[in-house]
XYZ file of C-alpha atoms in Angstrom:
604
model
C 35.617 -5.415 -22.134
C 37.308 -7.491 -19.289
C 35.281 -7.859 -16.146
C 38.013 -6.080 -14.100
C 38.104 -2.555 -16.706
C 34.213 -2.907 -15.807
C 34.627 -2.569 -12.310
C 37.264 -0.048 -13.083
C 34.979 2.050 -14.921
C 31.829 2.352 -12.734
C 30.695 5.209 -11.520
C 30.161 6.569 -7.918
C 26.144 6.694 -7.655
C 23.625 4.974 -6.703
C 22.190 1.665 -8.552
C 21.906 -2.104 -9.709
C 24.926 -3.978 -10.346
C 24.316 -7.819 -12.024
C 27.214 -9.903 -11.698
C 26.563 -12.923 -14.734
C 29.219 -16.085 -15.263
C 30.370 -17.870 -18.375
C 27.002 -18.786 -20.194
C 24.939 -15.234 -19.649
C 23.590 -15.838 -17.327
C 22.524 -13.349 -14.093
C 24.195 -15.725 -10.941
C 23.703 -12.326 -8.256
C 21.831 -9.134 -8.475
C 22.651 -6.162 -5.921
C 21.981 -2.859 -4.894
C 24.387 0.317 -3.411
C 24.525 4.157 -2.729
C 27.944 3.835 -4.385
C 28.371 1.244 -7.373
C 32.145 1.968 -8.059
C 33.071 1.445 -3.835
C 30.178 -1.503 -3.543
C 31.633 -3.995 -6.039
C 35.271 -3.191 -5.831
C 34.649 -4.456 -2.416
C 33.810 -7.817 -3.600
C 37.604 -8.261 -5.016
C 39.379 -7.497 -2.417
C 41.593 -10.480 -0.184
C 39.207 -9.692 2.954
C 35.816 -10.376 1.449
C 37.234 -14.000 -0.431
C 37.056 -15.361 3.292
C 33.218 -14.897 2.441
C 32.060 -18.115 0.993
C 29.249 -15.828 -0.969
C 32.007 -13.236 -2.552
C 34.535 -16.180 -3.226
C 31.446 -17.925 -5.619
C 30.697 -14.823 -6.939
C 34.772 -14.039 -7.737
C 35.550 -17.865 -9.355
C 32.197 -17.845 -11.370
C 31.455 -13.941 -12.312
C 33.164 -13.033 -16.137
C 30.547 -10.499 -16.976
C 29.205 -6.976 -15.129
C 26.207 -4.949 -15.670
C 24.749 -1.964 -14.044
C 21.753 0.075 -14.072
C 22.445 3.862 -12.082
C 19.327 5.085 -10.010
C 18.337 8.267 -8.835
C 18.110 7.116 -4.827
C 19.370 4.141 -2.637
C 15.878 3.442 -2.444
C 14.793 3.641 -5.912
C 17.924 1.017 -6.093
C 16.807 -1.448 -3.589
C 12.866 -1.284 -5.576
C 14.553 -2.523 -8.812
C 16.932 -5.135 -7.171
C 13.615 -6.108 -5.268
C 12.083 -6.479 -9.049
C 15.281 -7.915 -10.885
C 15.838 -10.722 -8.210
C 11.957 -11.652 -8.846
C 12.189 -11.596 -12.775
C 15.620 -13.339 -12.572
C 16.260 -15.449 -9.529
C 20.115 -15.705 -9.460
C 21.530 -18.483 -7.477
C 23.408 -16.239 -4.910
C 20.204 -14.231 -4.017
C 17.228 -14.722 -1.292
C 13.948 -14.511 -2.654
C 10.873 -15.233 -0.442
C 8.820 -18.299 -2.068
C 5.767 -16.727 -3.503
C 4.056 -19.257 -5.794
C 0.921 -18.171 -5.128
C -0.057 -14.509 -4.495
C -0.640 -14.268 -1.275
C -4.153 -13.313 -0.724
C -6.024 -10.000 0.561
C -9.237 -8.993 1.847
C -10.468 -6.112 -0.358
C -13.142 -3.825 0.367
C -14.057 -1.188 -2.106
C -14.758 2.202 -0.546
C -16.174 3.835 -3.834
C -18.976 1.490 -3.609
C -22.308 2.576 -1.991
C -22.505 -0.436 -0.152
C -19.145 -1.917 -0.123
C -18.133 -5.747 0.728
C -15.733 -7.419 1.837
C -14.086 -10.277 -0.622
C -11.392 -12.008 -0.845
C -8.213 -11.217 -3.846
C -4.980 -12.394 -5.010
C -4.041 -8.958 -5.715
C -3.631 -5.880 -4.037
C -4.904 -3.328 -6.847
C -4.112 0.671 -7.199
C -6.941 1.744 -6.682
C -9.680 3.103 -3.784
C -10.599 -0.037 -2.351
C -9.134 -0.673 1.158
C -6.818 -3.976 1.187
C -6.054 -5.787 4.225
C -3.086 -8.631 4.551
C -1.147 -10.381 2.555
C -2.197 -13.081 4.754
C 0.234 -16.118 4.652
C -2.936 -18.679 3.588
C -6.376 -19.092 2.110
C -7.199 -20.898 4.922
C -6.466 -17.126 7.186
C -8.067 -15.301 5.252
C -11.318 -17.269 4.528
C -11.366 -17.717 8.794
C -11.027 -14.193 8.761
C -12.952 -13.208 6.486
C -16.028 -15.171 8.119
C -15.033 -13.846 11.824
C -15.702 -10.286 9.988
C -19.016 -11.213 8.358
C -20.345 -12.571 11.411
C -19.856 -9.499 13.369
C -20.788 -6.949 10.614
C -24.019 -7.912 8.903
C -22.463 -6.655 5.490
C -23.611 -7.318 1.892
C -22.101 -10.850 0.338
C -23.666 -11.035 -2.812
C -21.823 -9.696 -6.122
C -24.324 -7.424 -7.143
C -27.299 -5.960 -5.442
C -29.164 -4.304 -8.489
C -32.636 -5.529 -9.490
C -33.384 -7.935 -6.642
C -37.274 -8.120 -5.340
C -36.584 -9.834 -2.187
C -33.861 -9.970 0.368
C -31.117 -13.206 0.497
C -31.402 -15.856 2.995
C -28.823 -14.227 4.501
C -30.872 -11.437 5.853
C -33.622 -13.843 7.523
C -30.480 -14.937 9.165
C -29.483 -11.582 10.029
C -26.211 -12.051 8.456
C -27.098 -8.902 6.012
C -28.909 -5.621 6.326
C -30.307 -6.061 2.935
C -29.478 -2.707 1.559
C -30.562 -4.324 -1.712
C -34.808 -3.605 -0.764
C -33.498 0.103 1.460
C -33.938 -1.409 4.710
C -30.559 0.085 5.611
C -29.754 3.727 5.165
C -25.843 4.801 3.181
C -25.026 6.073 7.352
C -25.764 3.559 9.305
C -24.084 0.891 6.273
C -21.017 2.955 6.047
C -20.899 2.920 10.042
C -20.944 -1.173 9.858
C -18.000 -1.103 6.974
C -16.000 1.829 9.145
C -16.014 -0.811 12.034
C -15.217 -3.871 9.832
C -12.277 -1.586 9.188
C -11.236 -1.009 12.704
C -11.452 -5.055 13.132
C -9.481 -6.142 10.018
C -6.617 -3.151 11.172
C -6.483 -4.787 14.860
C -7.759 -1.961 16.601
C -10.116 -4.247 18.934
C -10.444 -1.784 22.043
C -10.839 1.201 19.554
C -13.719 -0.718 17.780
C -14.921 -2.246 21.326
C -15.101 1.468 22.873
C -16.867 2.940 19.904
C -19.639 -0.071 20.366
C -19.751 0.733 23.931
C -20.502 4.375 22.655
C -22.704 3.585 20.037
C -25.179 1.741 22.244
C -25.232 4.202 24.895
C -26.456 6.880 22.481
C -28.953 4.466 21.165
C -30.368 3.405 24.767
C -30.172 7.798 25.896
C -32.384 8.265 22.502
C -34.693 5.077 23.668
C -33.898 3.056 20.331
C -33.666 -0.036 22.200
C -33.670 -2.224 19.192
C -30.463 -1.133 17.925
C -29.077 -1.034 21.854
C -29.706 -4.698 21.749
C -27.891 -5.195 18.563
C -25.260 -3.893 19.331
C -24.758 -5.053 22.770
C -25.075 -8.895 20.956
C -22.254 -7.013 18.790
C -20.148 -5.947 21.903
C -20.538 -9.729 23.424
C -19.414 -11.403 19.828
C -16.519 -9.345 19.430
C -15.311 -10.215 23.031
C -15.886 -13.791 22.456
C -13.822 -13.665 18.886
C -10.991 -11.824 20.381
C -10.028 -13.549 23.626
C -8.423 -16.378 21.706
C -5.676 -13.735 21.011
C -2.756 -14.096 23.045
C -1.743 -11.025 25.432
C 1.861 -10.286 25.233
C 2.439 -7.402 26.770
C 0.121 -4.398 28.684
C 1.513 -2.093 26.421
C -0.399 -1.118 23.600
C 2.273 -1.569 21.085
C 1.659 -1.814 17.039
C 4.929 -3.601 15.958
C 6.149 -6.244 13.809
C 8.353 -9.229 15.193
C 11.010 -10.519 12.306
C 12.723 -13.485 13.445
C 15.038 -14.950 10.285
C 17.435 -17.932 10.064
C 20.012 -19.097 7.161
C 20.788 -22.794 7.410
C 22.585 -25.215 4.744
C 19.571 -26.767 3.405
C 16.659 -24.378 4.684
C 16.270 -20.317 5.229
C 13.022 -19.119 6.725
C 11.528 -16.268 8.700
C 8.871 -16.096 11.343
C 6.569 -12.894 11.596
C 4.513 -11.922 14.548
C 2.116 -8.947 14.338
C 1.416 -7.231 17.544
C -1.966 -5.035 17.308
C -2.809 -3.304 20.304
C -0.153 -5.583 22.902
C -2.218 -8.954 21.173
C -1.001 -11.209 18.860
C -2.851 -10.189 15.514
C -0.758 -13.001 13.067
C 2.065 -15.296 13.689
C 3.090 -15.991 9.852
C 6.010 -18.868 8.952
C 7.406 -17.990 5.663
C 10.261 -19.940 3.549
C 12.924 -18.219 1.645
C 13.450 -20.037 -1.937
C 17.178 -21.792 -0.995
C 19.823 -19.459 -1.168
C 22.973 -21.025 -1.925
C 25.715 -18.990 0.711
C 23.016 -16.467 1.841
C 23.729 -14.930 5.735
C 20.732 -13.612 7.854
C 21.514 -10.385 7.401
C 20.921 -10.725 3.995
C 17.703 -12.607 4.527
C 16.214 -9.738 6.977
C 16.553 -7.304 4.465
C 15.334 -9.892 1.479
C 12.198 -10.543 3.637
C 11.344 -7.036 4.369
C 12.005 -5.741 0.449
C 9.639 -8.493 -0.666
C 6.746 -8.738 2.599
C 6.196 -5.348 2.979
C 6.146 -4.388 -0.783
C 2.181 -5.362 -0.627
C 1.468 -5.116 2.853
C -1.504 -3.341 3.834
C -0.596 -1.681 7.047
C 3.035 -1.366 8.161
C 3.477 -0.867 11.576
C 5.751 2.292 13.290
C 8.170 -0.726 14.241
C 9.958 -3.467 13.014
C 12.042 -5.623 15.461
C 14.472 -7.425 13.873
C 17.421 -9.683 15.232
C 20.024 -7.889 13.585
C 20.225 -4.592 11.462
C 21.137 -5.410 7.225
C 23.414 -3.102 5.545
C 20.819 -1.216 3.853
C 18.332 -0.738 6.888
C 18.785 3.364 6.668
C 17.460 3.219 2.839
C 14.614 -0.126 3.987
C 13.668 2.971 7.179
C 12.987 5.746 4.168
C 11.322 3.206 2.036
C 8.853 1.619 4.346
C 8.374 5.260 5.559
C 7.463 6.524 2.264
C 4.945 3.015 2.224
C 3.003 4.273 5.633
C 3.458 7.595 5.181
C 5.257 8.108 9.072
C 8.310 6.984 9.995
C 9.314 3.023 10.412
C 12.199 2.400 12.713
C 14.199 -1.055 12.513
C 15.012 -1.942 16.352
C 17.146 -4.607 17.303
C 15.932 -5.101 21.132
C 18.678 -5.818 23.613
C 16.091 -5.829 26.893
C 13.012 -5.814 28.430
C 9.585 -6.870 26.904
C 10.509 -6.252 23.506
C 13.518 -8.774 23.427
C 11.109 -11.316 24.710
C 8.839 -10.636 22.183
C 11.522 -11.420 19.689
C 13.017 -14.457 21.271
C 9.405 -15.696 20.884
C 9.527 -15.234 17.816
C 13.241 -16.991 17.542
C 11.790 -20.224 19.461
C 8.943 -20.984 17.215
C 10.977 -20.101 13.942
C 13.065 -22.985 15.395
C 10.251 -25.077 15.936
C 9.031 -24.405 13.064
C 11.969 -24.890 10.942
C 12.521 -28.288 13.037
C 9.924 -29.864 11.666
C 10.566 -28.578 7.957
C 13.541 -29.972 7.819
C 12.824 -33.554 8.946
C 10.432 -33.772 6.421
C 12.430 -32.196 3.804
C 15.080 -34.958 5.169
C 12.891 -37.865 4.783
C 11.057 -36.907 1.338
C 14.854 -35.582 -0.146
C 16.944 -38.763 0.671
C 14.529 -40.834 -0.868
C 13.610 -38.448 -3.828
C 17.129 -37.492 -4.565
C 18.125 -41.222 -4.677
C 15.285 -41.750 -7.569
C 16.515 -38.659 -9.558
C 19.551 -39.797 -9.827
C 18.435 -43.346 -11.314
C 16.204 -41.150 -13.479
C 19.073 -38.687 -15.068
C 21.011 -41.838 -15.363
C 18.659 -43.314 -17.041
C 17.836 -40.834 -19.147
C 21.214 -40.181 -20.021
C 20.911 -36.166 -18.557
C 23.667 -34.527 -17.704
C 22.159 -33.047 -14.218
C 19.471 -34.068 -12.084
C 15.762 -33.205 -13.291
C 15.097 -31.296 -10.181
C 12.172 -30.073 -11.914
C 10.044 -31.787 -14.307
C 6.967 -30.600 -16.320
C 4.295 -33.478 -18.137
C 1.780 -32.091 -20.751
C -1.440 -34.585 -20.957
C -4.122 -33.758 -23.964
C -7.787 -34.806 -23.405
C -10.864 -34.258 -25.302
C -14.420 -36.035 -24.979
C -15.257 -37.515 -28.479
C -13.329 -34.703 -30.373
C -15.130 -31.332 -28.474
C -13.659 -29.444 -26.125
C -9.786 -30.424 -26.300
C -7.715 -29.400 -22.991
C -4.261 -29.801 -22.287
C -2.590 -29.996 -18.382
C 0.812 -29.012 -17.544
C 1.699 -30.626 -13.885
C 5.118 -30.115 -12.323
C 6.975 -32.032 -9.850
C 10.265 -30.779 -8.011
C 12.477 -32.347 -6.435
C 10.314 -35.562 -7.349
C 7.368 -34.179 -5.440
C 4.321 -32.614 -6.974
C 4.237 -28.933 -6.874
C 0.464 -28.314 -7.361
C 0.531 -24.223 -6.825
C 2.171 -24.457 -10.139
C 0.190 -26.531 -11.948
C -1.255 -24.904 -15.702
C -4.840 -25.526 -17.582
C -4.753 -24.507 -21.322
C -8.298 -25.246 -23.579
C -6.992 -25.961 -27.181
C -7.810 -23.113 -29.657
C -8.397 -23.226 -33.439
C -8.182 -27.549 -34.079
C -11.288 -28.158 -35.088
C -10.582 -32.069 -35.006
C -9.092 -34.187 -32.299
C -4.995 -34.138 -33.458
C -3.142 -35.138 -30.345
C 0.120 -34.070 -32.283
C -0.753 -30.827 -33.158
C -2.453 -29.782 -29.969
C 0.672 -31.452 -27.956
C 2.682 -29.014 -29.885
C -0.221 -25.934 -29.251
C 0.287 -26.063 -25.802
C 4.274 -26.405 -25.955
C 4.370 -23.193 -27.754
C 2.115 -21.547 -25.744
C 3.887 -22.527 -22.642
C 7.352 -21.704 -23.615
C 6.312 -18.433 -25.632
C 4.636 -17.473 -22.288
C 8.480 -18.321 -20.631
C 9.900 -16.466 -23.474
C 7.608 -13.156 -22.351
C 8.703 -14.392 -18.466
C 5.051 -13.748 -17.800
C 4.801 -15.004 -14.539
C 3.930 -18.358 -13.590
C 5.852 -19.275 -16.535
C 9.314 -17.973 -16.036
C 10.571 -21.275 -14.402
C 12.376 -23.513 -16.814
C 11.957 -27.232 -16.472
C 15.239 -29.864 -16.132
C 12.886 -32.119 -18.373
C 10.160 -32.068 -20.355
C 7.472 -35.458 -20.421
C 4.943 -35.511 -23.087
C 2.288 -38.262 -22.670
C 2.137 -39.950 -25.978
C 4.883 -41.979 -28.583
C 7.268 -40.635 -31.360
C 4.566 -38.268 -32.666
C 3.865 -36.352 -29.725
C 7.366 -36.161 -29.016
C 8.468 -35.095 -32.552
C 5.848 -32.168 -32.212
C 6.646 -31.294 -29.221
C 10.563 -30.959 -29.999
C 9.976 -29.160 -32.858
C 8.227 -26.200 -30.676
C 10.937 -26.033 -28.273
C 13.752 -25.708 -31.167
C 12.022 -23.179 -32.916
C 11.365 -21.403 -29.903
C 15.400 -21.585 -28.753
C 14.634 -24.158 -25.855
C 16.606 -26.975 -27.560
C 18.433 -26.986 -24.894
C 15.969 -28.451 -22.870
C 16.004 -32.406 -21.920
C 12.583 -34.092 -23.186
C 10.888 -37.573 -23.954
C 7.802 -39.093 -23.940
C 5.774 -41.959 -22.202
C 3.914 -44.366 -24.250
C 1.004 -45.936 -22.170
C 0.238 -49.223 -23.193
C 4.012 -50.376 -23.281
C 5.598 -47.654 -20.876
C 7.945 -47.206 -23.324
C 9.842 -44.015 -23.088
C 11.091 -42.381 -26.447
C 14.092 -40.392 -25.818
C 15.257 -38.050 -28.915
C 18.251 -39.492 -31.150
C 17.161 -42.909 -30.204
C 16.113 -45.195 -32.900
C 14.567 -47.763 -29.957
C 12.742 -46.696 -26.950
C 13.958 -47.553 -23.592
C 11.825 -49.820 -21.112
C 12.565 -49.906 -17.890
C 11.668 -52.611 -15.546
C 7.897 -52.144 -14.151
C 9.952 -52.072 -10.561
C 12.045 -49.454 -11.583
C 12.270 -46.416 -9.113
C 13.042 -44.296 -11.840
C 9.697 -45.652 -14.463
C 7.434 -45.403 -11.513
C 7.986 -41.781 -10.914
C 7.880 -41.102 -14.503
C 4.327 -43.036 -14.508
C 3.111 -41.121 -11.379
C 3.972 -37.822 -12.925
C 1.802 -38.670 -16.188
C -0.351 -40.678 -14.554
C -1.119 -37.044 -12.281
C -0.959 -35.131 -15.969
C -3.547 -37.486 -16.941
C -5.998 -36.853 -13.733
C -5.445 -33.003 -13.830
C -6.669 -33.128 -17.588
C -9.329 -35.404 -17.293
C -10.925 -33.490 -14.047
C -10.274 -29.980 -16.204
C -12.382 -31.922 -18.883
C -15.139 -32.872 -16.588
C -15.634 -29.901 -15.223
C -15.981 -27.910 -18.549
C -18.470 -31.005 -19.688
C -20.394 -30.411 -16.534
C -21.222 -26.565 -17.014
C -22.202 -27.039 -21.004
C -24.771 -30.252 -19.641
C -25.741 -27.799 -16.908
C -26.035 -24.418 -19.189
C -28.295 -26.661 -21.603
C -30.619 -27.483 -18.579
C -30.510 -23.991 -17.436
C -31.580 -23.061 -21.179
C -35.010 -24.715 -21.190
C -35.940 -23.756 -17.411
C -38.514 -20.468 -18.033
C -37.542 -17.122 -16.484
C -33.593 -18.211 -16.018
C -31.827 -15.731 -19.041
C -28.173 -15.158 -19.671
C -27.328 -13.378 -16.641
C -28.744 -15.748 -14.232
C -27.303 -18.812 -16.109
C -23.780 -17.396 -16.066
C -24.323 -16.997 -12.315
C -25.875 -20.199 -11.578
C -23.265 -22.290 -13.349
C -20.605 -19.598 -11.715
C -21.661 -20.562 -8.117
C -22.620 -24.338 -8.514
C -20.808 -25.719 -11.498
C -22.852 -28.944 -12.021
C -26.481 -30.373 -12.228
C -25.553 -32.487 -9.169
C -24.589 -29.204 -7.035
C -27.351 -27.654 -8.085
C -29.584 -30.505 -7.630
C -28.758 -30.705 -3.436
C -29.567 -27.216 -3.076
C -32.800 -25.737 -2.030
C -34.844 -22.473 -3.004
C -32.992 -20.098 -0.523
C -29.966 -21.300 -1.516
C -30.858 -20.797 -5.189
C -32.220 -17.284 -4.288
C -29.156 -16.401 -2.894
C -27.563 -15.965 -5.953
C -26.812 -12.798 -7.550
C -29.186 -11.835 -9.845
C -31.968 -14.472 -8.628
C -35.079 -13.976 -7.909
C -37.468 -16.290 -5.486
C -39.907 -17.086 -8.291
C -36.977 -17.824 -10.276
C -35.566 -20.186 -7.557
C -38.247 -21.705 -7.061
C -39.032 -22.398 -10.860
C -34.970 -23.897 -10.902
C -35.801 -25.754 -7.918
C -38.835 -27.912 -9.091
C -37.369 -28.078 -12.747
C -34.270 -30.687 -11.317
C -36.706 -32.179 -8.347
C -38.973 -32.970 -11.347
C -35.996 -34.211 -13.138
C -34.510 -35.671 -9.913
């Protein structure tokens, strides 16, 4: 059926529609209350002046639609389709990495907080995403210093408290010394922290040791008055932007040629909680409107606590059904304000000024490293004889230490840079004997039957594939990715002791000059396959040396080896440590410790 009886045909409710070109595939993914009135409205002579709709008219030859019950059950599964698929005409914020959480589990008798990837359905309390592991872990140690809560995994069968409660960095409710009250008090005020709610928390204190100092328990007065005086100290850092005790989010978004980004600003009780920078994944013709609405779907889709308002610098077509969705998230109502006055349009011209400073300084960089990496590609496809630039490239290294324990690395570099978030470990399964071909072409298959599943992390498709290794590798290697449908997919391989590069349907292989732009950043990219194998390699070789020195050492059994080799890795860590840092870890014991601790000083 022609793409114009589609559009013809579609009905009047709510839904998906996927607009694909000439080869399949999906080039823009979107959402409306009304399909059949949404997409006739991209063929019509006013919305061609759109540089967007007039893509999407020359390229689109193909329609599909999926009909939803709600607008807002619609914008969930364009949300989930833009993810899975990526079309070139959508905004996507750049999530790599999960961003992280801290999780505290409320079904717990003596719940801690910890650091995840992954905000979980269940009755743990999450608290973020926060845009860094650097945030969080700051965080997270501003929270442990002012609430004396359990760190350790486990506090079952343990004779004598951590070092951390000599410290008095824990209550040790391991040996009773802290009653299921007065605990669940610390991890109800840990809560008020982590949600902002400073002068709630700071009045409760106030409270707390006034009752204590009435009933003449002067100890815990003192406490918490040290409490009261860290918390003060920890919070005046935070910038006061208003006298009003507002709870609101400040979106600031901006669409430009070669970079789209957004800056957040949390505002917790008139203080600045968070002032997040976060970069959209280019969007080829994308307006801000577009991205405000983009940013929100995607942020606040694992946010933690969504605040009763959202200022934003402009209102997206679909902020009524974003208003019923986020609502349905808090469970109260969201509004989506575009200030025009007063305090709050401050606020968000703050938040304008250091998105432009921030986005400033992003794209010089992104200037500098692009006119030189761009250059290179282009020597590289050229080269190569590719038809299009290898904007992203993915090397596969093998390594094994004298035939045991065979690993394979994928790195990836785009744009000619290294993109380490999406680096990929695999530990060979089933060879029993070091074959470089047939573990070359393990790992192929496992990568590309992972892309096949689009299990994430693997759903990006590389321009071209470098194997490090001669004809063999390369012939098993290209066998995988034909029988897996991926022919498609430009690959050769680097020989080391030549640099010579064998390129399929080539008798010869090329060599390039040593000097060659192009041969250099082929070598750095398998030179950085090579280094991510080998330390993978190392590492595994340093916890079976450890776990065989752990195996002789009396009173250290399974559980405590798996822990000891969880928190230190290698005889040398180990080694440095002493008997309260040994003791600290779960499961340990101090007679244990100290039996782990003069087995390496003997050895030492």
């Amino acid at each position: 059926m022609e793409l114009a009886e589609k559009v013809r045909q579609l009905p009047a409710s709510s839904g998906v529609y996927i607009f694909k070109d000439a080869a399949g595939e999906i080039i823009y993914v979107g959402k409306a209350k009304n399909l059949r009135s949404r997409v006739r409205s991209y063929f019509g002579e006013a919305a061609a002046q759109q540089l967007k709709v007039e893509a999407i008219q020359r390229l689109a030859v193909d329609l599909d639609y999926i009909l939803t019950a709600t607008e807002v059950e619609a914008l969930l599964l364009e949300g989930q389709l833009i993810k899975k698929h990526r079309p070139r005409y959508n905004v996507l914020l750049k999530d790599d990495k999960e961003y992280p959480y801290i999780r505290i589990d409320l079904a717990a008798d003596y719940p801690r907080l910890e650091v995840v990837r992954k905000a979980g359905r269940d009755k743990a309390r999450y608290f973020g995403p926060y845009p860094n592991a650097g945030v969080v872990n700051d965080t997270l140690k501003l929270a442990n210093k002012l609430f004396p809560l359990r760190t350790c995994n486990d506090i079952r069968g343990k004779k004598r408290p951590c070092l951390n409660y000599y410290i008095r960095r824990c209550l040790a409710p391991c040996q009773g010394k802290v009653s299921p009250q007065e605990y669940r008090s610390l991890v109800d005020q840990a809560i008020m922290f982590l949600e902002g709610k400073h002068q709630e928390l700071e009045a409760r204190l106030h409270r707390e040791m006034k009752a204590a100092a009435d009933s003449f328990n002067f100890e815990k007065a003192a406490e918490l008055r040290d409490q009261l005086a860290a918390l003060a100290k920890l919070t005046t850092p935070q910038r006061i932007v208003t006298n009003r005790r507002w709870n609101l989010d400040v979106l600031a978004v901006a669409v430009e040629p070669q970079l789209a980004a957004a800056q957040l600003i949390k505002v917790r009780g008139g203080k600045v909680l968070g002032n997040e920078y976060h970069g959209f994944e280019q969007p080829e013709l994308a307006d801000s409107g577009e991205a405000v609405s983009a940013f929100i779907r995607d942020y606040y889709a694992s946010a933690s606590l969504l605040p009763a308002e959202i200022l934003v610098q402009q209102l997206p077509e679909d902020a009524e059904a974003l208003e019923t969705w986020l609502g349905s998230r808090r469970q109260g109502k969201v509004v989506l304000k575009v200030p025009q006055r007063g305090e709050k349009r401050m606020l968000l011209d703050m938040a304008q000024a250091n998105l432009a400073s921030h986005m400033e300084a992003d794209l010089r960089q992104q200037q500098e490293s692009q006119g030189q990496g761009k250059a290179v590609l282009e020597q590289l496809a050229s080269a190569l004889g590719m038809g299009r630039l290898p904007i992203r490239i993915e090397c596969y290294d093998i390594s094994h230490f004298q035939g045991s324990q065979t690993v394979a690395s994928m790195v990836v570099f785009e744009h000619g840079r290294p993109a380490r978030s999406q680096y990929r470990r695999f530990r060979i399964r089933g060879i029993p004997d070091p074959d470089d071909f047939a573990s070359m072409a393990q790992v192929i298959r496992r990568r590309f039957e992972a892309a096949r599943e689009d299990r994430e992390g693997f759903n990006r498709l590389p321009s071209l594939v470098v194997v490090d290794g001669g004809k063999g590798q390369l012939s098993a290697a290209l066998a995988q990715l034909a029988s897996l449908g991926y022919a498609g997919i430009d690959i050769v391989s680097l020989a080391k002791r030549e640099e010579e590069i064998f390129i399929p349907g080539r008798s010869e292989p090329l060599v390039l000059d040593r000097d060659d732009p192009a041969l250099q950043l082929l070598q750095q990219i398998r030179d950085e396959a090579h280094r991510f194998a080998i330390s993978y390699h190392r590492r595994l070789r340093s916890k079976e040396t450890l776990l065989s020195e752990l195996e002789r050492i009396p009173g250290v059994g399974p559980a405590r080896r798996t822990a000891l080799l969880r928190a230190f890795g290698s005889i040398q860590n180990l080694r440095d440590k002493d008997v309260a840092e040994i003791a600290a870890v779960p499961g340990m014991t101090w007679p244990a410790a100290e039996e782990v601790y003069k087995w390496f000083r003997k050895k030492k």
